[in-house]
Short mmCIF file of C-alpha atoms and ligand atoms in Angstrom, two decimals:
data_model
loop_
_atom_site.label_atom_id
_atom_site.label_comp_id
_atom_site.label_asym_id
_atom_site.label_seq_id
_atom_site.Cartn_x
_atom_site.Cartn_y
_atom_site.Cartn_z
CA MET Z 1 35.08 96.23 2.67
CA LYS Z 2 33.64 93.66 5.08
CA ILE Z 3 30.43 95.21 6.35
CA LEU Z 4 28.02 93.82 8.95
CA VAL Z 5 24.55 95.14 8.08
CA ILE Z 6 22.42 94.94 11.19
CA GLY Z 7 18.72 95.01 10.39
CA GLY Z 8 19.69 94.25 6.79
CA ALA Z 9 16.47 92.33 6.11
CA GLY Z 10 14.25 95.36 6.73
CA TYR Z 11 13.00 97.95 4.25
CA VAL Z 12 15.90 100.42 4.12
CA GLY Z 13 18.46 97.81 5.22
CA SER Z 14 17.69 95.41 2.38
CA HIS Z 15 18.08 98.17 -0.19
CA ALA Z 16 21.42 99.13 1.36
CA VAL Z 17 22.52 95.50 1.24
CA ARG Z 18 21.68 95.31 -2.45
CA HIS Z 19 23.69 98.45 -3.16
CA LEU Z 20 26.70 97.32 -1.10
CA VAL Z 21 26.77 93.89 -2.75
CA GLY Z 22 26.46 95.55 -6.17
CA ALA Z 23 29.44 97.74 -5.33
CA GLY Z 24 31.51 94.62 -4.55
CA HIS Z 25 31.55 94.70 -0.74
CA ASP Z 26 31.54 91.61 1.47
CA VAL Z 27 28.21 91.89 3.28
CA LEU Z 28 26.91 89.86 6.19
CA VAL Z 29 23.36 90.53 7.39
CA TYR Z 30 22.45 90.33 11.09
CA ASP Z 31 18.70 90.40 11.74
CA ASN Z 32 16.28 88.93 14.28
CA PHE Z 33 13.49 88.80 11.65
CA CYS Z 34 11.12 90.49 14.03
CA TYR Z 35 10.21 92.89 11.19
CA GLY Z 36 12.71 91.88 8.50
CA HIS Z 37 12.04 89.36 5.73
CA ARG Z 38 14.30 86.48 4.73
CA ALA Z 39 13.19 86.83 1.12
CA ALA Z 40 14.54 90.39 1.09
CA VAL Z 41 18.11 89.08 1.49
CA ARG Z 42 17.87 85.77 -0.27
CA ASP Z 43 21.32 85.79 -1.87
CA VAL Z 44 23.28 87.15 1.07
CA PRO Z 45 24.71 85.35 4.11
CA VAL Z 46 22.66 85.95 7.23
CA VAL Z 47 23.14 85.51 10.97
CA GLU Z 48 19.87 85.40 12.88
CA GLY Z 49 20.30 87.29 16.12
CA ASP Z 50 19.10 90.11 18.30
CA ILE Z 51 20.98 93.34 18.90
CA LEU Z 52 20.57 92.82 22.63
CA ASP Z 53 22.70 89.66 22.34
CA GLN Z 54 26.12 91.31 22.67
CA PRO Z 55 28.12 88.03 22.84
CA LEU Z 56 26.60 86.90 19.53
CA LEU Z 57 27.33 90.30 18.00
CA GLU Z 58 30.96 90.03 19.11
CA ARG Z 59 31.31 86.51 17.72
CA THR Z 60 29.70 87.58 14.45
CA LEU Z 61 31.96 90.63 14.04
CA ARG Z 62 35.05 88.49 14.77
CA ASP Z 63 34.09 85.52 12.59
CA HIS Z 64 33.22 87.77 9.66
CA GLY Z 65 36.25 89.99 10.15
CA SER Z 66 33.92 93.00 9.86
CA GLU Z 67 35.57 96.35 9.26
CA ALA Z 68 32.39 98.42 9.56
CA VAL Z 69 28.79 98.25 10.72
CA MET Z 70 25.63 99.67 9.20
CA HIS Z 71 22.82 99.68 11.74
CA PHE Z 72 19.18 99.70 10.60
CA ALA Z 73 17.65 97.57 13.37
CA ALA Z 74 15.25 99.99 15.03
CA PHE Z 75 11.61 100.03 16.02
CA THR Z 76 10.07 102.95 14.10
CA TYR Z 77 6.36 103.23 14.92
CA VAL Z 78 5.96 106.70 16.36
CA GLY Z 79 2.51 106.00 17.87
CA GLU Z 80 3.65 102.76 19.50
CA SER Z 81 6.67 104.56 20.94
CA VAL Z 82 4.20 106.71 22.88
CA SER Z 83 2.00 103.84 24.08
CA ASP Z 84 4.86 101.39 24.79
CA PRO Z 85 8.06 103.42 25.25
CA ALA Z 86 9.84 100.62 27.13
CA ARG Z 87 10.08 98.61 23.91
CA TYR Z 88 11.69 101.58 22.15
CA TYR Z 89 14.13 102.47 24.90
CA ARG Z 90 15.25 98.85 25.17
CA ASN Z 91 15.63 98.06 21.49
CA ASN Z 92 16.70 101.41 20.07
CA ILE Z 93 18.91 102.63 22.91
CA VAL Z 94 20.05 99.58 24.89
CA GLY Z 95 20.29 97.52 21.69
CA THR Z 96 22.44 100.14 19.95
CA LEU Z 97 24.72 100.47 22.99
CA SER Z 98 25.17 96.72 22.82
CA ILE Z 99 26.27 97.08 19.17
CA LEU Z 100 28.69 99.88 20.06
CA ASP Z 101 30.17 97.89 22.92
CA ALA Z 102 30.52 94.82 20.71
CA MET Z 103 32.39 97.02 18.23
CA ARG Z 104 34.71 98.26 20.96
CA ALA Z 105 35.37 94.72 22.16
CA THR Z 106 36.30 93.59 18.64
CA GLY Z 107 38.11 96.69 17.43
CA VAL Z 108 35.56 97.64 14.75
CA ASP Z 109 35.63 101.43 14.63
CA ARG Z 110 33.16 102.51 11.92
CA ILE Z 111 29.38 102.69 12.01
CA VAL Z 112 26.68 104.23 9.86
CA PHE Z 113 23.61 104.82 12.01
CA SER Z 114 20.03 105.38 10.84
CA SER Z 115 18.84 108.55 12.51
CA THR Z 116 15.72 110.47 11.57
CA CYS Z 117 14.15 113.84 10.92
CA ALA Z 118 11.97 112.96 13.94
CA THR Z 119 14.93 114.15 16.08
CA TYR Z 120 14.02 117.72 15.05
CA GLY Z 121 10.50 117.55 16.50
CA GLU Z 122 8.57 120.57 15.23
CA PRO Z 123 11.28 122.58 13.46
CA GLY Z 124 11.26 126.36 13.63
CA VAL Z 125 12.64 126.73 10.12
CA VAL Z 126 11.95 124.70 6.97
CA PRO Z 127 13.88 123.48 4.97
CA ILE Z 128 15.69 121.94 7.90
CA THR Z 129 19.46 122.18 8.15
CA GLU Z 130 21.59 120.00 10.42
CA SER Z 131 22.04 122.90 12.84
CA GLU Z 132 18.30 123.09 13.57
CA PRO Z 133 17.80 122.35 17.32
CA GLN Z 134 16.96 118.71 17.97
CA THR Z 135 13.92 118.61 20.23
CA PRO Z 136 12.00 115.41 19.48
CA ILE Z 137 8.32 115.26 20.41
CA ASN Z 138 7.96 111.51 20.80
CA PRO Z 139 9.95 108.64 22.39
CA TYR Z 140 10.93 107.26 18.98
CA GLY Z 141 12.66 110.51 18.04
CA PHE Z 142 14.23 110.73 21.48
CA THR Z 143 15.74 107.23 21.22
CA LYS Z 144 17.44 108.23 17.98
CA LEU Z 145 18.71 111.49 19.45
CA ALA Z 146 20.01 109.66 22.54
CA ILE Z 147 22.10 107.45 20.27
CA GLU Z 148 23.42 110.44 18.33
CA ARG Z 149 24.62 111.77 21.69
CA ALA Z 150 26.12 108.41 22.67
CA LEU Z 151 27.92 108.29 19.32
CA ASP Z 152 29.46 111.71 19.99
CA ASP Z 153 30.74 110.48 23.34
CA TYR Z 154 31.97 107.14 21.97
CA ALA Z 155 33.75 108.98 19.17
CA HIS Z 156 35.46 111.27 21.64
CA ALA Z 157 36.38 108.62 24.22
CA TYR Z 158 36.90 105.45 22.18
CA GLY Z 159 37.74 106.65 18.67
CA ILE Z 160 34.54 105.30 17.06
CA ARG Z 161 34.01 106.93 13.65
CA PHE Z 162 30.35 107.42 12.82
CA ALA Z 163 27.80 108.80 10.41
CA ALA Z 164 24.34 109.62 11.78
CA LEU Z 165 22.06 109.89 8.76
CA ARG Z 166 18.81 111.69 9.44
CA TYR Z 167 16.34 110.31 6.93
CA PHE Z 168 13.22 112.08 5.94
CA ASN Z 169 10.36 109.89 4.56
CA ALA Z 170 11.86 106.74 3.04
CA SER Z 171 9.78 105.72 0.03
CA GLY Z 172 9.82 103.76 -3.21
CA ALA Z 173 11.42 100.44 -4.04
CA ASP Z 174 14.32 98.99 -5.99
CA GLU Z 175 13.63 99.28 -9.74
CA ALA Z 176 13.96 95.49 -10.11
CA GLY Z 177 10.61 95.25 -8.32
CA ASP Z 178 11.58 92.26 -6.18
CA ILE Z 179 12.18 94.03 -2.87
CA GLY Z 180 10.17 96.83 -1.31
CA GLU Z 181 8.23 98.07 1.67
CA ASP Z 182 6.36 95.41 3.67
CA HIS Z 183 5.47 96.50 7.19
CA ASP Z 184 3.01 94.80 9.49
CA PRO Z 185 1.13 96.82 10.50
CA GLU Z 186 1.51 99.35 7.68
CA THR Z 187 1.12 102.95 8.79
CA HIS Z 188 2.93 104.89 6.05
CA LEU Z 189 1.13 107.02 3.52
CA VAL Z 190 2.47 105.75 0.19
CA PRO Z 191 2.06 101.99 0.81
CA ILE Z 192 -1.39 102.56 2.31
CA ALA Z 193 -2.45 104.58 -0.75
CA LEU Z 194 -1.16 101.80 -3.02
CA GLN Z 195 -3.03 99.18 -0.98
CA VAL Z 196 -6.20 101.19 -1.62
CA ALA Z 197 -5.34 101.19 -5.33
CA LEU Z 198 -4.97 97.40 -5.15
CA GLY Z 199 -8.41 97.09 -3.54
CA GLN Z 200 -6.92 95.81 -0.28
CA ARG Z 201 -8.39 98.75 1.66
CA ASP Z 202 -11.63 100.66 1.05
CA HIS Z 203 -10.18 104.12 1.36
CA LEU Z 204 -7.30 106.27 2.53
CA SER Z 205 -7.82 108.54 5.54
CA ILE Z 206 -6.24 111.97 5.14
CA PHE Z 207 -5.13 112.93 8.63
CA GLY Z 208 -5.94 116.64 8.91
CA ASN Z 209 -6.93 119.19 6.26
CA ASP Z 210 -6.48 122.35 8.34
CA TYR Z 211 -2.70 122.56 8.62
CA PRO Z 212 -1.03 125.88 7.75
CA THR Z 213 0.06 124.58 4.34
CA PRO Z 214 -1.21 125.56 0.86
CA ASP Z 215 -3.74 122.69 0.61
CA GLY Z 216 -4.18 122.17 4.38
CA THR Z 217 -2.46 118.75 4.48
CA CYS Z 218 0.96 117.85 5.90
CA ILE Z 219 4.06 118.29 3.79
CA ARG Z 220 6.87 115.73 3.83
CA ASP Z 221 10.09 115.05 1.95
CA TYR Z 222 9.85 111.63 0.29
CA ILE Z 223 13.35 110.28 -0.27
CA HIS Z 224 13.77 107.20 -2.45
CA VAL Z 225 15.16 104.19 -0.63
CA THR Z 226 17.74 103.59 -3.37
CA ASP Z 227 19.01 107.15 -2.92
CA LEU Z 228 19.27 106.39 0.81
CA ALA Z 229 21.23 103.23 0.06
CA GLU Z 230 23.73 105.16 -2.07
CA ALA Z 231 24.15 107.79 0.63
CA HIS Z 232 24.98 105.10 3.20
CA LEU Z 233 27.89 103.80 1.18
CA ALA Z 234 29.13 107.31 0.41
CA ALA Z 235 28.97 108.15 4.12
CA LEU Z 236 30.84 105.00 5.11
CA LEU Z 237 33.61 105.72 2.62
CA HIS Z 238 33.80 109.31 3.82
CA LEU Z 239 34.55 108.13 7.36
CA GLU Z 240 38.08 107.46 6.10
CA ARG Z 241 38.53 111.21 5.84
CA GLU Z 242 36.37 112.56 8.64
CA PRO Z 243 35.45 110.75 11.87
CA VAL Z 244 32.05 112.32 12.54
CA LEU Z 245 29.23 112.98 10.08
CA LYS Z 246 25.69 114.11 10.83
CA LEU Z 247 23.66 114.64 7.71
CA ASN Z 248 20.10 115.08 6.55
CA LEU Z 249 19.06 112.74 3.76
CA GLY Z 250 16.19 114.18 1.81
CA THR Z 251 15.29 115.57 -1.58
CA GLY Z 252 14.65 119.14 -0.51
CA VAL Z 253 11.25 118.86 -2.21
CA GLY Z 254 8.09 119.06 -0.08
CA VAL Z 255 5.00 117.10 -1.13
CA SER Z 256 1.60 117.31 0.59
CA VAL Z 257 -0.63 114.37 1.48
CA LYS Z 258 -3.13 115.47 -1.17
CA GLU Z 259 -0.35 115.69 -3.77
CA ILE Z 260 0.69 112.13 -2.87
CA VAL Z 261 -2.88 110.95 -3.37
CA GLU Z 262 -3.06 112.66 -6.77
CA ALA Z 263 0.30 111.21 -7.81
CA CYS Z 264 -0.82 107.72 -6.73
CA ARG Z 265 -3.99 108.14 -8.82
CA ARG Z 266 -1.95 109.11 -11.87
CA VAL Z 267 0.63 106.33 -11.43
CA THR Z 268 -1.86 103.52 -10.75
CA GLY Z 269 -4.80 104.69 -12.87
CA HIS Z 270 -7.09 103.85 -9.93
CA GLU Z 271 -9.78 105.96 -8.32
CA LEU Z 272 -8.39 105.89 -4.73
CA PRO Z 273 -11.27 106.91 -2.46
CA VAL Z 274 -10.24 109.21 0.42
CA VAL Z 275 -11.88 110.20 3.69
CA GLU Z 276 -10.92 113.44 5.42
CA ALA Z 277 -10.11 112.47 9.00
CA ALA Z 278 -8.87 114.19 12.14
CA ARG Z 279 -5.24 115.14 12.56
CA ARG Z 280 -2.94 112.34 13.77
CA ALA Z 281 -1.30 113.23 17.09
CA GLY Z 282 2.32 114.31 16.82
CA ASP Z 283 2.40 115.13 13.08
CA PRO Z 284 4.34 118.35 12.40
CA PRO Z 285 2.82 120.37 9.49
CA GLU Z 286 5.98 120.42 7.39
CA LEU Z 287 9.22 118.43 7.35
CA VAL Z 288 11.50 119.11 4.41
CA ALA Z 289 15.25 118.63 4.35
CA ASP Z 290 17.89 121.07 3.33
CA PRO Z 291 20.05 118.39 1.68
CA SER Z 292 22.90 120.71 0.69
CA ALA Z 293 25.34 119.51 3.40
CA ALA Z 294 25.15 115.92 2.12
CA GLU Z 295 25.84 117.17 -1.39
CA ARG Z 296 28.74 119.36 -0.29
CA ILE Z 297 30.36 116.75 1.95
CA LEU Z 298 29.56 113.46 0.24
CA GLY Z 299 28.92 114.60 -3.31
CA TRP Z 300 25.58 112.82 -2.92
CA ARG Z 301 22.22 114.13 -3.97
CA ALA Z 302 18.89 112.42 -4.40
CA ARG Z 303 18.30 111.26 -7.95
CA TYR Z 304 14.56 110.72 -7.50
CA LEU Z 305 13.19 114.25 -7.35
CA ASP Z 306 9.92 113.54 -9.12
CA ILE Z 307 7.42 112.00 -6.68
CA GLU Z 308 5.70 110.12 -9.51
CA ALA Z 309 8.91 108.25 -10.30
CA THR Z 310 9.29 107.29 -6.64
CA ILE Z 311 5.66 106.15 -6.43
CA ALA Z 312 5.97 104.27 -9.73
CA SER Z 313 8.85 102.23 -8.29
CA ALA Z 314 6.76 101.47 -5.19
CA TRP Z 315 3.80 100.53 -7.38
CA HIS Z 316 6.00 98.11 -9.36
CA TRP Z 317 6.78 96.31 -6.10
CA HIS Z 318 3.29 96.44 -4.54
CA SER Z 319 1.39 95.47 -7.68
CA GLY Z 320 3.80 92.58 -8.31
CA HIS Z 321 3.73 91.47 -4.66
CA PRO Z 322 0.29 92.35 -3.30
CA ASP Z 323 0.99 90.20 -0.23
CA GLY Z 324 4.47 91.61 0.25
CA PHE Z 325 7.10 88.97 0.93
CA ALA Z 326 4.48 86.54 2.28
CA LYS Z 327 4.38 84.46 -0.88
CA ASP Z 328 8.12 84.54 -1.65
N1 UFG N 1 -0.95 110.09 6.52
C1 UFG N 1 -2.28 110.16 6.19
N2 UFG N 1 -2.98 109.00 6.13
C2 UFG N 1 -2.42 107.80 6.37
C3 UFG N 1 -1.05 107.73 6.71
C4 UFG N 1 -0.34 108.92 6.78
O1 UFG N 1 -2.84 111.24 5.96
O2 UFG N 1 -3.13 106.76 6.31
C5 UFG N 1 -0.18 111.34 6.57
C6 UFG N 1 0.46 111.58 7.91
O3 UFG N 1 -0.44 112.22 8.77
C7 UFG N 1 1.67 112.42 7.52
C8 UFG N 1 2.03 111.93 6.13
O4 UFG N 1 0.88 111.25 5.66
O5 UFG N 1 1.27 113.76 7.42
C9 UFG N 1 3.19 110.97 6.13
O6 UFG N 1 2.94 109.98 7.10
P1 UFG N 1 3.81 108.66 7.24
O7 UFG N 1 3.21 107.87 8.36
O8 UFG N 1 3.95 108.02 5.93
O9 UFG N 1 5.23 109.21 7.64
P2 UFG N 1 5.64 110.13 8.86
O10 UFG N 1 5.97 111.45 8.25
O11 UFG N 1 4.70 110.14 9.98
O12 UFG N 1 6.85 109.28 9.41
C10 UFG N 1 8.12 109.37 8.89
C11 UFG N 1 8.91 108.13 9.25
C12 UFG N 1 9.06 108.00 10.75
C13 UFG N 1 9.63 109.26 11.27
C14 UFG N 1 8.78 110.43 10.86
C15 UFG N 1 9.33 111.73 11.31
O13 UFG N 1 8.28 107.00 8.73
O14 UFG N 1 9.88 106.91 11.06
O15 UFG N 1 8.72 110.47 9.44
O16 UFG N 1 8.31 112.68 11.31
F1 UFG N 1 9.67 109.23 12.62
#
């Protein structure tokens, strides 16, 4: 299939691109390189452009003959979405509407959209099923929910077929070790812990030790980025059979911050100094997916269920590329 991967040079996008190319699809990446890295998509054709540039999107879809879109081009810093919501509303909502309208103008009717567990806010029940009420507690989560709603309406009115994939905590790196997570600034737990192991930071701050969890630290569901990539292709292929898909993508396994620290110590063999710090605003105590719908509908389930294997793949990338893509 001819697939335009928007935001294909970013962390999850570049892993999806690798999987799609490996499966024999004709992939074109569209990225503005605001956060993406050229070295992450070295062997794939790229158009440099912004999602707000609808005429360029239309030209690109036409010239490529795209049959489907995968859309990863979002701003994802929860804290920044609170301090500068305008950036998030413009890029994540207006930008995605521009993609959808470019698809309508060119007759492309399939899209896989990166949604998030942040659309659930503070869930009443864990593990979280897709029917849990979506009540986001920050602008980032709201922008993703707004697009889920727009997709429903575009599906109904214009025949767009879509999959909204609600990721939990994307982690790990391709086993080849040549692509991985490289955010600037980095705010995520696993890469920060590995930067401490590399001596690039003095310590890791544990945000909150008084949550209502067994060890007092937050619990998350760390889903390997290669598992995410496989789910994207399975979801796209499933759109042949069903026009609307909304699925959680997680492992179903909850891991606490302290358990991540211990696993990072075991994987890296480094000391990893930690400092117990105050809670970070907006962190729910526990976010774990019920992934059974994705298994039932797509036949997909996460293959990385052991957090040490996920961290080992991330460590392969970080230890081999301590400066990320900077030196590539
Ligand atoms: N944490 C620390 N110290 C750090 C960094 C993180 O203790 O230096 C903790 C956080 O407080 C949280 C856990 O580690 O409890 C995971 O934090 P991350 O920042 O790695 O991930 P989040 O769970 O905050 O964020 C992820 C996605 C977001 C998404 C969010 C939904 O990266 O895009 O889940 O809750 F919005």
